[in-house]
Amino acid sequence: MDKLEKLLQVVSDENIILHYDNSLPYQLEGLYVNIKDVGPAIFLLNSLKQNKSRHVEILGEELGHHFTSVGDSICNAATYRDQLDILKCEKKATDWSTNYIITNNELIKALEYGCNSYYEISEFLNVNEFVVRDKFEYLARKSSTGYVQLGSYKVILTNLPNIYLYKEL
C-alpha cells in the first residue's frame, strides 16, 4: 500500500467525505471542514490528482487538521493573536501529517540506503521534498540536544537543510 492509499484508507476509516473540485476559496489546494449534521469533509483541488507527491502532502495536512485542529482557521485573521492561532493550527496539522507520511523507520531505511539530502530522501520515499524538510524541522524542534538518534545513526539537526550523519563504528 503506497502513501496515498494509506491516507485514503484513513479518510475511509474516519468516515470523512472526500470531494475534489476545480477551485477552492482563498486559493487553497485543500480544505478541511467539519459540517454540523453532515460530519467531517476534505475538499481538494482536482489538479492534485496529476501530482501524486503533492496530493499526498496536501491530503496529509488536511487529515492533520482532522486529528489536531479545533475551530475556524480559514477566515482572514483580524488580529495578530488570530494570526498566531491560525499558524499554530497549521503547524500542528503539518506535524501530524509529516509524522504519518514519513515514519522514523522509513527515515532510517532511507539513511541506510545512503540518502543524505532532502532530495535523495524524497526520491527514495516517493514524497514531496517539503514533507522531508518538515520532518527534519519537526525532529529539530523536538530535540533538546541538537541531534536525534535514528537507528544506528546520529542525525545532526543544528544546520538544516544540511544533514550530517554520524554512525558509531
PDB file of C-alpha atoms in Angstrom:
ATOM      1  CA  MET A   1       0.000   0.000   0.000  1.00  0.00           C
ATOM      2  CA  ASP A   2       1.586   3.309  -1.038  1.00  0.00           C
ATOM      3  CA  LYS A   3       1.355   6.540   0.946  1.00  0.00           C
ATOM      4  CA  LEU A   4      -1.643   7.932  -0.954  1.00  0.00           C
ATOM      5  CA  GLU A   5      -3.538   4.672  -0.485  1.00  0.00           C
ATOM      6  CA  LYS A   6      -2.740   4.748   3.253  1.00  0.00           C
ATOM      7  CA  LEU A   7      -4.092   8.289   3.537  1.00  0.00           C
ATOM      8  CA  LEU A   8      -7.207   7.394   1.556  1.00  0.00           C
ATOM      9  CA  GLN A   9      -7.728   4.441   3.909  1.00  0.00           C
ATOM     10  CA  VAL A  10      -7.608   6.828   6.890  1.00  0.00           C
ATOM     11  CA  VAL A  11     -10.194   9.026   5.149  1.00  0.00           C
ATOM     12  CA  SER A  12     -12.421   5.977   4.747  1.00  0.00           C
ATOM     13  CA  ASP A  13     -11.831   4.678   8.290  1.00  0.00           C
ATOM     14  CA  GLU A  14     -12.668   8.089   9.768  1.00  0.00           C
ATOM     15  CA  ASN A  15     -15.817   8.437   7.612  1.00  0.00           C
ATOM     16  CA  ILE A  16     -14.557  11.679   6.101  1.00  0.00           C
ATOM     17  CA  ILE A  17     -16.226  12.925   2.947  1.00  0.00           C
ATOM     18  CA  LEU A  18     -13.596  13.498   0.251  1.00  0.00           C
ATOM     19  CA  HIS A  19     -14.512  15.838  -2.598  1.00  0.00           C
ATOM     20  CA  TYR A  20     -12.409  17.121  -5.494  1.00  0.00           C
ATOM     21  CA  ASP A  21     -13.207  20.457  -7.118  1.00  0.00           C
ATOM     22  CA  ASN A  22     -11.706  22.794  -9.705  1.00  0.00           C
ATOM     23  CA  SER A  23     -11.316  25.697  -7.272  1.00  0.00           C
ATOM     24  CA  LEU A  24     -11.339  26.364  -3.548  1.00  0.00           C
ATOM     25  CA  PRO A  25     -11.668  29.599  -1.559  1.00  0.00           C
ATOM     26  CA  TYR A  26      -8.608  31.703  -0.710  1.00  0.00           C
ATOM     27  CA  GLN A  27      -6.558  29.935  -3.429  1.00  0.00           C
ATOM     28  CA  LEU A  28      -6.243  26.873  -1.195  1.00  0.00           C
ATOM     29  CA  GLU A  29      -5.271  23.454  -2.513  1.00  0.00           C
ATOM     30  CA  GLY A  30      -7.061  21.654   0.305  1.00  0.00           C
ATOM     31  CA  LEU A  31      -9.639  22.442   2.947  1.00  0.00           C
ATOM     32  CA  TYR A  32     -10.845  20.502   5.982  1.00  0.00           C
ATOM     33  CA  VAL A  33     -14.251  21.320   7.452  1.00  0.00           C
ATOM     34  CA  ASN A  34     -16.495  19.641   9.984  1.00  0.00           C
ATOM     35  CA  ILE A  35     -20.053  20.363   8.898  1.00  0.00           C
ATOM     36  CA  LYS A  36     -22.786  20.188  11.527  1.00  0.00           C
ATOM     37  CA  ASP A  37     -25.206  17.311  10.857  1.00  0.00           C
ATOM     38  CA  VAL A  38     -23.007  16.095   7.965  1.00  0.00           C
ATOM     39  CA  GLY A  39     -19.625  15.379   9.522  1.00  0.00           C
ATOM     40  CA  PRO A  40     -16.020  15.923   8.506  1.00  0.00           C
ATOM     41  CA  ALA A  41     -15.142  16.680   4.894  1.00  0.00           C
ATOM     42  CA  ILE A  42     -11.962  17.328   2.955  1.00  0.00           C
ATOM     43  CA  PHE A  43     -12.043  19.321  -0.262  1.00  0.00           C
ATOM     44  CA  LEU A  44      -9.069  19.058  -2.631  1.00  0.00           C
ATOM     45  CA  LEU A  45      -8.239  20.582  -5.989  1.00  0.00           C
ATOM     46  CA  ASN A  46      -8.723  18.255  -8.955  1.00  0.00           C
ATOM     47  CA  SER A  47      -5.255  19.203 -10.193  1.00  0.00           C
ATOM     48  CA  LEU A  48      -3.678  17.348  -7.250  1.00  0.00           C
ATOM     49  CA  LYS A  49      -4.568  14.072  -8.959  1.00  0.00           C
ATOM     50  CA  GLN A  50      -1.856  14.895 -11.522  1.00  0.00           C
ATOM     51  CA  ASN A  51       0.927  15.230  -8.923  1.00  0.00           C
ATOM     52  CA  LYS A  52       0.985  12.288  -6.519  1.00  0.00           C
ATOM     53  CA  SER A  53       3.608  13.638  -4.122  1.00  0.00           C
ATOM     54  CA  ARG A  54       1.783  16.977  -3.784  1.00  0.00           C
ATOM     55  CA  HIS A  55      -1.511  15.084  -3.439  1.00  0.00           C
ATOM     56  CA  VAL A  56      -0.024  13.117  -0.512  1.00  0.00           C
ATOM     57  CA  GLU A  57       1.323  16.316   1.067  1.00  0.00           C
ATOM     58  CA  ILE A  58      -1.970  18.238   0.907  1.00  0.00           C
ATOM     59  CA  LEU A  59      -4.242  15.318   1.842  1.00  0.00           C
ATOM     60  CA  GLY A  60      -1.929  14.515   4.763  1.00  0.00           C
ATOM     61  CA  GLU A  61      -2.096  18.066   6.057  1.00  0.00           C
ATOM     62  CA  GLU A  62      -5.889  18.169   5.788  1.00  0.00           C
ATOM     63  CA  LEU A  63      -6.069  14.888   7.718  1.00  0.00           C
ATOM     64  CA  GLY A  64      -3.748  16.526  10.227  1.00  0.00           C
ATOM     65  CA  HIS A  65      -6.417  19.188  10.746  1.00  0.00           C
ATOM     66  CA  HIS A  66      -8.960  16.430  11.343  1.00  0.00           C
ATOM     67  CA  PHE A  67      -6.849  14.922  14.119  1.00  0.00           C
ATOM     68  CA  THR A  68      -5.398  18.079  15.694  1.00  0.00           C
ATOM     69  CA  SER A  69      -7.385  21.255  14.985  1.00  0.00           C
ATOM     70  CA  VAL A  70     -10.391  22.857  16.561  1.00  0.00           C
ATOM     71  CA  GLY A  71     -12.198  25.939  15.339  1.00  0.00           C
ATOM     72  CA  ASP A  72     -12.322  28.045  12.224  1.00  0.00           C
ATOM     73  CA  SER A  73      -8.943  28.933  10.760  1.00  0.00           C
ATOM     74  CA  ILE A  74      -9.736  29.774   7.129  1.00  0.00           C
ATOM     75  CA  CYS A  75     -11.123  33.241   7.724  1.00  0.00           C
ATOM     76  CA  ASN A  76      -8.939  36.304   7.483  1.00  0.00           C
ATOM     77  CA  ALA A  77      -7.279  36.971  10.806  1.00  0.00           C
ATOM     78  CA  ALA A  78      -8.465  40.222  12.321  1.00  0.00           C
ATOM     79  CA  THR A  79      -5.707  40.470  14.913  1.00  0.00           C
ATOM     80  CA  TYR A  80      -2.138  39.384  15.368  1.00  0.00           C
ATOM     81  CA  ARG A  81      -3.336  36.917  18.020  1.00  0.00           C
ATOM     82  CA  ASP A  82      -5.718  35.392  15.455  1.00  0.00           C
ATOM     83  CA  GLN A  83      -2.808  35.019  13.034  1.00  0.00           C
ATOM     84  CA  LEU A  84      -0.754  33.233  15.693  1.00  0.00           C
ATOM     85  CA  ASP A  85      -3.636  30.883  16.485  1.00  0.00           C
ATOM     86  CA  ILE A  86      -4.039  30.023  12.804  1.00  0.00           C
ATOM     87  CA  LEU A  87      -0.304  29.379  12.437  1.00  0.00           C
ATOM     88  CA  LYS A  88      -0.353  27.096  15.489  1.00  0.00           C
ATOM     89  CA  CYS A  89      -3.213  25.077  13.958  1.00  0.00           C
ATOM     90  CA  GLU A  90      -1.324  24.819  10.675  1.00  0.00           C
ATOM     91  CA  LYS A  91       1.874  23.713  12.440  1.00  0.00           C
ATOM     92  CA  LYS A  92       0.041  21.015  14.428  1.00  0.00           C
ATOM     93  CA  ALA A  93      -1.581  19.695  11.250  1.00  0.00           C
ATOM     94  CA  THR A  94       1.741  19.710   9.391  1.00  0.00           C
ATOM     95  CA  ASP A  95       3.467  17.911  12.269  1.00  0.00           C
ATOM     96  CA  TRP A  96       0.791  15.205  12.313  1.00  0.00           C
ATOM     97  CA  SER A  97       0.991  14.838   8.534  1.00  0.00           C
ATOM     98  CA  THR A  98       4.776  14.732   8.425  1.00  0.00           C
ATOM     99  CA  ASN A  99       4.988  12.034  11.074  1.00  0.00           C
ATOM    100  CA  TYR A 100       2.252   9.966   9.463  1.00  0.00           C
ATOM    101  CA  ILE A 101       3.689  10.220   5.947  1.00  0.00           C
ATOM    102  CA  ILE A 102       7.326   9.619   6.980  1.00  0.00           C
ATOM    103  CA  THR A 103       7.819   7.340   9.957  1.00  0.00           C
ATOM    104  CA  ASN A 104      11.143   7.247  11.756  1.00  0.00           C
ATOM    105  CA  ASN A 105      11.637   3.678  10.491  1.00  0.00           C
ATOM    106  CA  GLU A 106      11.224   4.835   6.889  1.00  0.00           C
ATOM    107  CA  LEU A 107      13.713   7.620   7.515  1.00  0.00           C
ATOM    108  CA  ILE A 108      16.179   5.069   8.921  1.00  0.00           C
ATOM    109  CA  LYS A 109      15.771   2.927   5.776  1.00  0.00           C
ATOM    110  CA  ALA A 110      16.485   5.954   3.589  1.00  0.00           C
ATOM    111  CA  LEU A 111      19.622   6.770   5.591  1.00  0.00           C
ATOM    112  CA  GLU A 112      20.785   3.139   5.475  1.00  0.00           C
ATOM    113  CA  TYR A 113      20.293   3.192   1.710  1.00  0.00           C
ATOM    114  CA  GLY A 114      22.732   6.107   1.556  1.00  0.00           C
ATOM    115  CA  CYS A 115      20.381   9.066   1.144  1.00  0.00           C
ATOM    116  CA  ASN A 116      21.849  12.197   2.701  1.00  0.00           C
ATOM    117  CA  SER A 117      19.867  15.138   1.321  1.00  0.00           C
ATOM    118  CA  TYR A 118      16.228  16.194   1.321  1.00  0.00           C
ATOM    119  CA  TYR A 119      16.060  15.471  -2.399  1.00  0.00           C
ATOM    120  CA  GLU A 120      17.533  11.968  -2.147  1.00  0.00           C
ATOM    121  CA  ILE A 121      15.285  11.067   0.782  1.00  0.00           C
ATOM    122  CA  SER A 122      12.203  12.421  -1.010  1.00  0.00           C
ATOM    123  CA  GLU A 123      13.043  10.370  -4.106  1.00  0.00           C
ATOM    124  CA  PHE A 124      13.646   7.237  -2.041  1.00  0.00           C
ATOM    125  CA  LEU A 125      10.377   7.632  -0.108  1.00  0.00           C
ATOM    126  CA  ASN A 126       8.338   8.960  -3.065  1.00  0.00           C
ATOM    127  CA  VAL A 127       7.219  12.065  -1.220  1.00  0.00           C
ATOM    128  CA  ASN A 128       7.472  15.792  -1.798  1.00  0.00           C
ATOM    129  CA  GLU A 129      10.757  17.365  -0.698  1.00  0.00           C
ATOM    130  CA  PHE A 130       8.784  19.776   1.524  1.00  0.00           C
ATOM    131  CA  VAL A 131       7.490  16.827   3.570  1.00  0.00           C
ATOM    132  CA  VAL A 132      11.077  15.679   4.171  1.00  0.00           C
ATOM    133  CA  ARG A 133      12.080  19.206   5.194  1.00  0.00           C
ATOM    134  CA  ASP A 134       9.121  19.402   7.575  1.00  0.00           C
ATOM    135  CA  LYS A 135      10.068  16.033   9.098  1.00  0.00           C
ATOM    136  CA  PHE A 136      13.611  17.211   9.865  1.00  0.00           C
ATOM    137  CA  GLU A 137      12.353  20.559  11.189  1.00  0.00           C
ATOM    138  CA  TYR A 138       9.932  18.674  13.443  1.00  0.00           C
ATOM    139  CA  LEU A 139      12.750  16.455  14.736  1.00  0.00           C
ATOM    140  CA  ALA A 140      14.919  19.543  15.332  1.00  0.00           C
ATOM    141  CA  ARG A 141      12.166  21.277  17.329  1.00  0.00           C
ATOM    142  CA  LYS A 142      11.659  18.180  19.480  1.00  0.00           C
ATOM    143  CA  SER A 143      15.380  17.645  20.135  1.00  0.00           C
ATOM    144  CA  SER A 144      16.976  19.364  23.100  1.00  0.00           C
ATOM    145  CA  THR A 145      20.436  18.100  22.121  1.00  0.00           C
ATOM    146  CA  GLY A 146      20.710  19.249  18.504  1.00  0.00           C
ATOM    147  CA  TYR A 147      20.669  15.708  17.190  1.00  0.00           C
ATOM    148  CA  VAL A 148      18.358  12.724  17.037  1.00  0.00           C
ATOM    149  CA  GLN A 149      19.235   9.053  17.195  1.00  0.00           C
ATOM    150  CA  LEU A 150      17.665   7.151  14.277  1.00  0.00           C
ATOM    151  CA  GLY A 151      18.711   3.528  14.338  1.00  0.00           C
ATOM    152  CA  SER A 152      22.497   3.395  14.344  1.00  0.00           C
ATOM    153  CA  TYR A 153      22.729   6.987  13.058  1.00  0.00           C
ATOM    154  CA  LYS A 154      23.061  10.238  14.917  1.00  0.00           C
ATOM    155  CA  VAL A 155      21.486  12.891  12.716  1.00  0.00           C
ATOM    156  CA  ILE A 156      22.761  16.392  13.474  1.00  0.00           C
ATOM    157  CA  LEU A 157      19.886  18.875  13.206  1.00  0.00           C
ATOM    158  CA  THR A 158      21.569  22.180  14.034  1.00  0.00           C
ATOM    159  CA  ASN A 159      22.420  23.242  10.485  1.00  0.00           C
ATOM    160  CA  LEU A 160      19.359  22.363   8.403  1.00  0.00           C
ATOM    161  CA  PRO A 161      18.909  21.958   5.470  1.00  0.00           C
ATOM    162  CA  ASN A 162      22.345  20.326   5.709  1.00  0.00           C
ATOM    163  CA  ILE A 163      22.066  16.817   7.113  1.00  0.00           C
ATOM    164  CA  TYR A 164      25.057  15.419   8.958  1.00  0.00           C
ATOM    165  CA  LEU A 165      25.071  11.735   9.804  1.00  0.00           C
ATOM    166  CA  TYR A 166      27.304  10.002  12.284  1.00  0.00           C
ATOM    167  CA  LYS A 167      27.375   6.260  12.664  1.00  0.00           C
ATOM    168  CA  GLU A 168      29.005   4.548  15.623  1.00  0.00           C
ATOM    169  CA  LEU A 169      31.771   2.232  14.467  1.00  0.00           C
TER     170      LEU A 169
END
